Coordinates of C-alpha atoms and ligand atoms in Angstrom, one line a residue:
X1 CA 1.0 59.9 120.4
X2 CA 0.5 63.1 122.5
X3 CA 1.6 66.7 120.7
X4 CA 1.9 70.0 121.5
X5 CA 0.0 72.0 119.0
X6 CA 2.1 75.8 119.5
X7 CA 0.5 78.8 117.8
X8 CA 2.4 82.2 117.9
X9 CA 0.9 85.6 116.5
X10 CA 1.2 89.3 117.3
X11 CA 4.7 89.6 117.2
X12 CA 6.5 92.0 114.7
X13 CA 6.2 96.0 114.3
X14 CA 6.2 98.1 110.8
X15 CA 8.3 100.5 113.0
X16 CA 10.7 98.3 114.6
X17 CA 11.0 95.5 112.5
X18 CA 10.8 91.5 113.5
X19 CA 8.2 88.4 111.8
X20 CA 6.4 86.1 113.8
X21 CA 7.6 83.6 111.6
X22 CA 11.1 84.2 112.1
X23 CA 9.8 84.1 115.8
X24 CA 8.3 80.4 114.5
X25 CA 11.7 79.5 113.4
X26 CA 13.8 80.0 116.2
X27 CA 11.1 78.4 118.9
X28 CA 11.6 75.4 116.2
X29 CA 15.4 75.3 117.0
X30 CA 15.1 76.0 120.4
X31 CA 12.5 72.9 121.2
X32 CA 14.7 71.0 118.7
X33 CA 17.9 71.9 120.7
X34 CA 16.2 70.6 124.0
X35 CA 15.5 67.4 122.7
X36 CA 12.2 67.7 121.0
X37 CA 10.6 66.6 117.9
X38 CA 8.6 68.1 115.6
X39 CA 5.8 66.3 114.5
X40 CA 4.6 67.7 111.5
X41 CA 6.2 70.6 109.0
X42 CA 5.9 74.2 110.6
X43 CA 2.8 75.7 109.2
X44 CA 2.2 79.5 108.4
X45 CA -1.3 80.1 108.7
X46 CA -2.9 83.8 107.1
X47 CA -5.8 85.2 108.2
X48 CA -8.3 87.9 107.3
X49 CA -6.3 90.2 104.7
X50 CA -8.7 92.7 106.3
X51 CA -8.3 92.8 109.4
X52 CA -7.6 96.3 110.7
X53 CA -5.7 95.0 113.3
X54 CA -3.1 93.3 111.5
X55 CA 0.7 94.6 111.1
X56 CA 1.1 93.4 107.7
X57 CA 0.3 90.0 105.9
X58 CA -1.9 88.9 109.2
X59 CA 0.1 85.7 109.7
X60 CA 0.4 83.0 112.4
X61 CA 2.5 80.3 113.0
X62 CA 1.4 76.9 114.0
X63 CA 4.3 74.0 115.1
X64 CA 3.8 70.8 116.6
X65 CA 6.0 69.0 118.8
X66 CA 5.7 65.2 120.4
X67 CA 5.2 65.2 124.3
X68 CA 5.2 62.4 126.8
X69 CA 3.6 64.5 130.0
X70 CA 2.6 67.4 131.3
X71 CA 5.8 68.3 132.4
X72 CA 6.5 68.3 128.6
X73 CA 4.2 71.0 128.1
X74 CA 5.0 73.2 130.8
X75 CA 8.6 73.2 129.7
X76 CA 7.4 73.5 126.0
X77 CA 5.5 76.8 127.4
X78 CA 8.8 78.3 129.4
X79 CA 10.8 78.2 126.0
X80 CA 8.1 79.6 123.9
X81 CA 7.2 82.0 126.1
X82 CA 11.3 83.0 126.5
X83 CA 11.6 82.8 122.9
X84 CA 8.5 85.7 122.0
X85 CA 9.7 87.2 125.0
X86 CA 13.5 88.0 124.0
X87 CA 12.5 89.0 119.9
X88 CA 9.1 90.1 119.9
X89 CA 8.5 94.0 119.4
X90 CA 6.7 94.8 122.4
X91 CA 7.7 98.3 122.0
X92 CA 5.6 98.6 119.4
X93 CA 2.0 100.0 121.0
X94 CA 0.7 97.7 118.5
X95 CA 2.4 95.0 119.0
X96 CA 0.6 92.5 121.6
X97 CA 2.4 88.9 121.3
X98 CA 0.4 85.8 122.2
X99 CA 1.2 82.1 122.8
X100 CA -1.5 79.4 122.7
X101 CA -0.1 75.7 123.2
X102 CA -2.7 72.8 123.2
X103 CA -2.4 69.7 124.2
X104 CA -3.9 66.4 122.0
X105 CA -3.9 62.7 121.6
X106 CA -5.1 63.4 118.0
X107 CA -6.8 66.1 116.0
X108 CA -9.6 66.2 117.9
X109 CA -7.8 70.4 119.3
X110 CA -7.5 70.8 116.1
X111 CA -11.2 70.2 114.8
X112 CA -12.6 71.8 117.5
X113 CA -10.2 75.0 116.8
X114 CA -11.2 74.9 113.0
X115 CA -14.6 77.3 113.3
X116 CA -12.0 79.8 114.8
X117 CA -9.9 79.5 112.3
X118 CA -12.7 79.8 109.2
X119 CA -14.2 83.6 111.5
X120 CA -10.6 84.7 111.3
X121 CA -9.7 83.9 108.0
X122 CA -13.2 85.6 106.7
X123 CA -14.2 87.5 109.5
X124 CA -13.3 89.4 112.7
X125 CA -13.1 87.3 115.7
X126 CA -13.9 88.8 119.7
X127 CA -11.3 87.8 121.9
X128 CA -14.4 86.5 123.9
X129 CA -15.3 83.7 121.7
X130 CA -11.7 82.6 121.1
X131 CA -11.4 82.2 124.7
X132 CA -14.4 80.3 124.7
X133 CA -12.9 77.9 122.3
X134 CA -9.1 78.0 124.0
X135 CA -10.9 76.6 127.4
X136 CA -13.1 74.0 125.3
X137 CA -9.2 72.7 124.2
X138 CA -7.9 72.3 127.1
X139 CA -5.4 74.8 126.0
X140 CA -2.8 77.2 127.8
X141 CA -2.6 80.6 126.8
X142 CA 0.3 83.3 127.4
X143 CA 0.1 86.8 126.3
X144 CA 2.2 90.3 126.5
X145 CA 0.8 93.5 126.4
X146 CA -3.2 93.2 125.2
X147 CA -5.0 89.9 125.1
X148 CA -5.5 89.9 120.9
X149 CA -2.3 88.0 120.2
X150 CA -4.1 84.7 121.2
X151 CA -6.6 84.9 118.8
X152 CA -4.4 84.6 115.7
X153 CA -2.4 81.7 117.7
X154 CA -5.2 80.1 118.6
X155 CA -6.8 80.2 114.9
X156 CA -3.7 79.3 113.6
X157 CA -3.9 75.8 115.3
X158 CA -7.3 75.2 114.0
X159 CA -6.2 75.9 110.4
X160 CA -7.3 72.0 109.0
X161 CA -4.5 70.2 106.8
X162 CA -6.6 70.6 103.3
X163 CA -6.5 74.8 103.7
X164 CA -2.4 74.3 103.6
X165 CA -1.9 73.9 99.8
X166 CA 1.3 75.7 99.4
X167 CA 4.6 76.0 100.6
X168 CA 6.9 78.5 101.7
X169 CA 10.5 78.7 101.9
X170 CA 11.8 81.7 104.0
X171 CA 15.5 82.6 104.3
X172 CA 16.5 85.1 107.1
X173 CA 19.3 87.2 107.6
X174 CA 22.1 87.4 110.6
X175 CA 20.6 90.2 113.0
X176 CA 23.3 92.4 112.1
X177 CA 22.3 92.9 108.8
X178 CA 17.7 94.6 109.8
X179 CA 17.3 97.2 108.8
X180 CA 19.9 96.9 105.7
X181 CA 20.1 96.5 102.3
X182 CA 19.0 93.2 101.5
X183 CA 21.5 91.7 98.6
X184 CA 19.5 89.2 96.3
X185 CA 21.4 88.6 92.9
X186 CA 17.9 89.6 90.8
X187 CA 19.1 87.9 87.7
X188 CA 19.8 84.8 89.6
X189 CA 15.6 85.3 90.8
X190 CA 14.7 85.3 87.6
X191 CA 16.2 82.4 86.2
X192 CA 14.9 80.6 89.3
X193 CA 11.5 81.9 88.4
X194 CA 11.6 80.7 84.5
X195 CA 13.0 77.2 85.4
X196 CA 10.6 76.1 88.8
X197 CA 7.4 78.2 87.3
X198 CA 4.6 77.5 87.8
X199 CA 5.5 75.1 90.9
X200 CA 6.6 78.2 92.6
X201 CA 4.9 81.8 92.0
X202 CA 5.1 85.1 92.7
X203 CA 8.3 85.2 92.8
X204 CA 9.1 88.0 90.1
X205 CA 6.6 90.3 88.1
X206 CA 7.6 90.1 84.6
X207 CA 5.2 92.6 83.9
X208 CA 6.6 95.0 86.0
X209 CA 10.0 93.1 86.1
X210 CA 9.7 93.7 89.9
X211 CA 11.6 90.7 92.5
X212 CA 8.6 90.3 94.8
X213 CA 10.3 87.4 96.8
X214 CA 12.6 89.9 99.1
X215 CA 10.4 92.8 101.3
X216 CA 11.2 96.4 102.1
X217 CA 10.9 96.4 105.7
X218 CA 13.4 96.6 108.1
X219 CA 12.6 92.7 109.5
X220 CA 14.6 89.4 109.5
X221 CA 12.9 88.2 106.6
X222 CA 15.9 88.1 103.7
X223 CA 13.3 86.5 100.9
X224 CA 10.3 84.0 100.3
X225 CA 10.1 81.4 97.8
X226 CA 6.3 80.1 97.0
X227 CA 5.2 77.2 95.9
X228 CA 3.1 74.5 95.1
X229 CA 5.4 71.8 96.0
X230 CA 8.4 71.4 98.7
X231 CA 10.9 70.4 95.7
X232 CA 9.8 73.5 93.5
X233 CA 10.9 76.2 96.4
X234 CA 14.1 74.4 97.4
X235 CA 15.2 74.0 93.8
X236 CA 14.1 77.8 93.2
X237 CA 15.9 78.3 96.6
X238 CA 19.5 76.5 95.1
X239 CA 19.2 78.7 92.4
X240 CA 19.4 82.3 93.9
X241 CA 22.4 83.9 94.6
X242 CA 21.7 85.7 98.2
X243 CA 24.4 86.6 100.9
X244 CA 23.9 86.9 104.4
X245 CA 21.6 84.1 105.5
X246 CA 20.9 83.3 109.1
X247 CA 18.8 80.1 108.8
X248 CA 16.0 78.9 107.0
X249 CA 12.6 77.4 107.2
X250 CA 10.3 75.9 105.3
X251 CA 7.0 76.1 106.6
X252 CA 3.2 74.8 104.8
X253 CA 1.1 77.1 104.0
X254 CA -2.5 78.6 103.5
X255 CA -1.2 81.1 101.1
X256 CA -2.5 81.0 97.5
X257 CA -5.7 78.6 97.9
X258 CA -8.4 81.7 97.9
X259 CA -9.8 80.6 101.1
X260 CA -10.5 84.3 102.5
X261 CA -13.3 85.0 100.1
X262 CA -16.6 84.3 101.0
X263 CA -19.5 83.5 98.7
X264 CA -22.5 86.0 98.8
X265 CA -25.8 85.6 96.7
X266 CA -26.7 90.0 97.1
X267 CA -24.7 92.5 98.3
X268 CA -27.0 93.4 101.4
X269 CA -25.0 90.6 102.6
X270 CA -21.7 92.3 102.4
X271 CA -19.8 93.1 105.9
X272 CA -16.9 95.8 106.3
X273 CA -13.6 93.8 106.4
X274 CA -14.4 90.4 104.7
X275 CA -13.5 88.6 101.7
X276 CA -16.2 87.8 98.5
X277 CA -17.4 86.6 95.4
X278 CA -20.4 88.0 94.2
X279 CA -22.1 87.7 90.6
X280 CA -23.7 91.6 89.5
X281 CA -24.3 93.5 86.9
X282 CA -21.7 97.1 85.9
X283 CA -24.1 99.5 86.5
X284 CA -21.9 103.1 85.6
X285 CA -18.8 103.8 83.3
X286 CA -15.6 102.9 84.6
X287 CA -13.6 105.9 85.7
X288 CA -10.1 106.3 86.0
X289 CA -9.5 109.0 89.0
X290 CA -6.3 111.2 89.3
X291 CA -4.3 109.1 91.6
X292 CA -4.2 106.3 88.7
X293 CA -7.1 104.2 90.5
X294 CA -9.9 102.7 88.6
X295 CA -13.3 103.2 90.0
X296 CA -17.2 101.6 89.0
X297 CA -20.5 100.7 90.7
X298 CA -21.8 97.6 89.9
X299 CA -25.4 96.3 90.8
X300 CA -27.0 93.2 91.7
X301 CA -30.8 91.8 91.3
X302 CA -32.4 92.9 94.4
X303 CA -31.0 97.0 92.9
X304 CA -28.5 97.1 95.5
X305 CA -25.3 98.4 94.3
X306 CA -21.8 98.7 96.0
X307 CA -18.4 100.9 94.2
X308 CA -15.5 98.4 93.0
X309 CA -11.9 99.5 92.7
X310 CA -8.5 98.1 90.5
X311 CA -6.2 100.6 92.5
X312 CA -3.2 102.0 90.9
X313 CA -1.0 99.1 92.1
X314 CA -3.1 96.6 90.3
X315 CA -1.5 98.7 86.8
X316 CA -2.7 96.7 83.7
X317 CA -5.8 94.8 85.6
X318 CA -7.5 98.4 85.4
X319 CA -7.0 98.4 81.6
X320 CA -9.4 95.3 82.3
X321 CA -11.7 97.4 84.5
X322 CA -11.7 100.6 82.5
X323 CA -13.4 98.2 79.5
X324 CA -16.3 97.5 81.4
X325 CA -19.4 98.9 80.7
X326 CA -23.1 99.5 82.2
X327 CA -24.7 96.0 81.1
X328 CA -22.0 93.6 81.2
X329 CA -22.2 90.7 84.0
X330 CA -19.1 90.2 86.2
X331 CA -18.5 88.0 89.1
X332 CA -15.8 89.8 91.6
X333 CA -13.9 88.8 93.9
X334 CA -12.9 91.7 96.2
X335 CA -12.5 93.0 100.1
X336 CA -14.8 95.6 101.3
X337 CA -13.8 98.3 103.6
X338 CA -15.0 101.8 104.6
X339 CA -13.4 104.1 102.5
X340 CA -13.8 107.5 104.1
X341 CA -15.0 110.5 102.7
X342 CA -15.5 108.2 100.0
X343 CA -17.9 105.3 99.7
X344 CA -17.3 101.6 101.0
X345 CA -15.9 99.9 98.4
X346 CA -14.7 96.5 97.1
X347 CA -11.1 96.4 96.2
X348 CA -11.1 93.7 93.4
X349 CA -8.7 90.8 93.2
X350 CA -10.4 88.8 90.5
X351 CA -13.3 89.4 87.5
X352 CA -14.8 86.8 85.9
X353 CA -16.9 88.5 83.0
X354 CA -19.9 86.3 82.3
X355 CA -21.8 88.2 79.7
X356 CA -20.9 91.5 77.8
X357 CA -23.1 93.8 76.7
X358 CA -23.3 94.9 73.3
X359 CA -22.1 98.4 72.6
X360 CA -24.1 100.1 69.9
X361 CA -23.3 103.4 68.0
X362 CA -25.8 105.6 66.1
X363 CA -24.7 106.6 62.7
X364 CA -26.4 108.1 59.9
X365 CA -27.8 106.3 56.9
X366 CA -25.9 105.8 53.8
X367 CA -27.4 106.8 50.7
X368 CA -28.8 104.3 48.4
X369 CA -27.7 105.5 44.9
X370 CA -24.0 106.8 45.5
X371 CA -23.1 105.2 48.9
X372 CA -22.2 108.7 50.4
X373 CA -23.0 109.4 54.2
X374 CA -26.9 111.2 54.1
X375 CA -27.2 114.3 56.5
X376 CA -30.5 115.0 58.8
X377 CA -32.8 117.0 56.9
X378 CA -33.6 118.0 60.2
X379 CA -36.0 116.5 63.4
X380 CA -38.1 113.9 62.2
X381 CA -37.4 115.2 58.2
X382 CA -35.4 112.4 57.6
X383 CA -32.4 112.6 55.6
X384 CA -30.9 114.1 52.7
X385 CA -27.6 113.1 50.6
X386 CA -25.5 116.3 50.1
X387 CA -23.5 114.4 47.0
X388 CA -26.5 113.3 44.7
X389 CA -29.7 115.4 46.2
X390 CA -31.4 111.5 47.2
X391 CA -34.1 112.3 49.5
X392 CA -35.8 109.8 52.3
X393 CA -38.3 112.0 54.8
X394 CA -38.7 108.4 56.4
X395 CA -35.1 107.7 56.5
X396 CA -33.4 107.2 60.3
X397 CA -30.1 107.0 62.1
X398 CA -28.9 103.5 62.0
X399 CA -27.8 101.6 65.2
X400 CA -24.3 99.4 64.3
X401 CA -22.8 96.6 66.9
X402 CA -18.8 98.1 67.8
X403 CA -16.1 95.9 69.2
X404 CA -16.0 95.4 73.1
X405 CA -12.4 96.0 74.1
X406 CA -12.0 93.1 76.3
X407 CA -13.4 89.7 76.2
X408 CA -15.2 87.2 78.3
X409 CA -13.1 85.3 80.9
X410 CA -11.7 85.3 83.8
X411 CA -8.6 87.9 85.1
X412 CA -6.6 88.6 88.3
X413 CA -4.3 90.9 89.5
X414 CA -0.6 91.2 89.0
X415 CA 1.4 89.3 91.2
X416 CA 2.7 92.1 92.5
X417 CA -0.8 93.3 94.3
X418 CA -1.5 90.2 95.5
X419 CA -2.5 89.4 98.6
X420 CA -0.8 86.5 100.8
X421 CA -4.1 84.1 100.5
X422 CA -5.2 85.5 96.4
X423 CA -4.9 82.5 94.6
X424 CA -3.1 83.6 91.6
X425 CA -3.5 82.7 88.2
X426 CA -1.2 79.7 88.7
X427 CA -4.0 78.1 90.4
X428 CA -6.3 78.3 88.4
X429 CA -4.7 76.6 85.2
X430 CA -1.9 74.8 86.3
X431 CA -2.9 73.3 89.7
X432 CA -4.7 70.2 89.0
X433 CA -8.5 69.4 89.8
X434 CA -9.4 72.1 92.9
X435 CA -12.7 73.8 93.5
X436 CA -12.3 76.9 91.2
X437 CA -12.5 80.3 93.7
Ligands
ATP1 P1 3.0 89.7 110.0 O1 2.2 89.1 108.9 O2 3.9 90.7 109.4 O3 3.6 88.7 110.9 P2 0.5 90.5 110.9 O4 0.0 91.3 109.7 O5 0.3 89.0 111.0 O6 2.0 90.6 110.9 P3 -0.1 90.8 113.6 O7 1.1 91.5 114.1 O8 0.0 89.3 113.7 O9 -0.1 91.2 112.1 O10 -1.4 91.3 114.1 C1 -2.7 90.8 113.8 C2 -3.5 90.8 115.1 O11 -4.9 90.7 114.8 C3 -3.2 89.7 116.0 O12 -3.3 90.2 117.3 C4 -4.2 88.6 115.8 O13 -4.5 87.8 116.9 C5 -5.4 89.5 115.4 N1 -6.3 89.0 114.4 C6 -5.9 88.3 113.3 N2 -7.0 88.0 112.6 C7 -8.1 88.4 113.3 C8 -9.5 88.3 113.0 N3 -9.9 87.8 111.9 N4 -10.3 88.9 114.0 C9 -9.8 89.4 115.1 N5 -8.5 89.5 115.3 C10 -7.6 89.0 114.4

């Protein structure tokens, strides 16, 4: 069976407003409305959390639509194309839409898309190479505005079916209504979130008792139901009480699986703007700066040694943080970006703590015959009790083992600080059998 593998990206403006996966959405009623038929579920595709040139979440979409002929796919092309064209934000200087649509008999596009996919979901991609790979395809690409666009479409295509391990349910709202208030019943959220938990996530922070399912920018986007399964976000989804709804979609998703991080063995390995897991050593007291951020240094084998951060938004995973101390082995999992004036640092999503160290306190000796606390006779005199006149000129200060303040395992942020692709706590317990970072 020949498809049309569509990817969108590059389409929405923090200014202006818009979502390419509202954008994803309507091209799927348009093709649908012209007589095509989707092939697989829509898929939402996120990429490189870092990336400095990303809008917001750094999301593509990817749909697939069964062809007969190339006339299919030109006529595929001219309603995509119109689509981006009418609703992207082009005004946006930022903003530089791109369309990729690929032709195959089976997933052989796909698999030769995935190494594209992999750089932009843990590195940064040159438009160069993802050229290279759109003309190995076959592929057709259409752009507005600067070239980048493509490379997000194109890696969205390449995205292989075992990275899409969620779901997404988004519900937008009628164009009148950007820019507006956005009216979600919150108590009607929560009791969605305590019956489909944890087959959907994220969806309130009880900690915080924050909705995190509707944003605050201006776009289509009226809210987003995660999940692990397609029943758990439509049954959360029948559960909210929301006005105002345009359409819906329900799209598969990369979000939640952890794929962005990278695993390093030192930190000389570490690259501004990617994704890792490393294993090191706390080499300085946790600080706790003025803006409410958490900041330490920790060190690996080799001596090299890198600054970590819980910021401010991560609230009670800095408790976690401030605990640590010099000695303790941690394995993070954090992005690392140039911080100017300030040093590069890893913004942690996850700690592991492997190994505490044992936190000592020096105390003086007790005395012997009345059990009062001695006092230094002075250097090297050894000590004296005040109570009964016992003398020890050989007597020393006494090192005793104190409580650590946090214990071994592992811990990740709030929901609310997660990123699109952190795989939250969820996944690690609840999940079933899956490779554990
Ligand atoms: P939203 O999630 O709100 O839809 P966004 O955060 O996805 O917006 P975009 O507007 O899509 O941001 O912009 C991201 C831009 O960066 C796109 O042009 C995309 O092609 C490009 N891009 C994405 N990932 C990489 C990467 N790893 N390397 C190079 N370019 C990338």
């Amino acid at each position: 069976m020949a498809v049309a593998h569509i990817g969108i990206d590059d389409t929405d403006s923090n200014r202006y407003g818009m979502c390419t996966t509202y954008i994803g959405a309507v091209v799927d009623e348009n093709l649908r409305t012209a007589g095509y038929r989707r092939v697989d579920l829509p898929r939402l595709v996120r990429l490189n959390p870092t990336c400095p040139f990303k809008t917001r979440g750094n999301g593509a979409v990817h749909l697939t639509f069964k062809i007969h002929d190339g006339h299919d796919l030109f006529r595929i092309l001219e309603i995509v194309e119109g689509t981006v064209e009418e609703l992207a934000e082009v005004r946006d200087e930022s903003t530089n839409p791109g369309v990729v649509v690929v032709t195959d008999d089976d997933s052989t596009a796909v698999d030769e898309l995935t190494p594209l996919y992999v750089k932009a979901l843990r590195g940064i991609v040159e438009i160069d190479d993802a050229l290279a790979s759109l003309e190995e395809t076959g592929g057709i690409a259409s752009w507005f505005k600067n070239i980048r666009g493509v490379i997000g479409a194109l890696a969205a295509i390449g995205a292989p079916d075992e990275d899409m391990v969620t779901y997404e349910l988004l519900a937008y709202r009628s164009t009148t209504m950007h820019g507006r208030k956005r009216s979600v019943d919150v108590r009607s959220v929560q009791i969605a979130d305590l019956e489909t938990w944890p087959w959907t996530y994220d969806n309130y922070d009880w900690y915080d008792m924050e909705m995190l399912i509707a944003p605050h920018t201006p776009c289509p986007v009226l809210l987003g139901i995660r999940g692990m399964t397609e029943r758990a976000v439509v049954e959360a989804y029948s559960r909210m009480i929301i006005h105002g709804v345009e359409r819906t979609m329900l799209y598969r998703t990369n979000q939640g699986s952890g794929l962005h991080a990278l695993h390093i063995n030192n930190l000389s390995e570490l690259k501004p703007y990617t994704t890792v897991i490393v294993d090191a050593t706390v080499s300085s007291e946790p600080k706790l700066s003025s803006g409410g951020h958490v900041y330490a240094w920790i060190r690996d084998l080799n001596g090299d040694e890198v600054r970590v951060a819980a910021y401010e938004p991560t609230k009670h995973f800095r408790k976690i943080i401030l605990a640590l101390r010099p000695g303790d082995r941690v394995r993070v999992l954090g992005s690392y970006k140039p911080h100017p004036p300030q040093p590069p640092t890893l913004n942690l999503e996850l700690v592991e703590i492997l190994e505490l160290a044992p936190k000592e306190r020096s105390v003086a000796p007790k005395c012997p015959v009345c059990g009062s606390t001695m006092k230094s006779a002075g250097k090297s005199r050894g000590y004296r009790c005040k109570k009964c006149g016992y003398y020890d000129p050989n007597a020393k200060l006494i090192n005793v083992k104190e409580p650590r303040e946090v214990i071994k395992g592992l811990y990740v942020t709030p929901p609310r600080a997660h990123r699109h692709l952190t795989k939250p706590m969820e996944g690690f317990t609840f999940w079933g059998p899956r490779e554990r970072y």
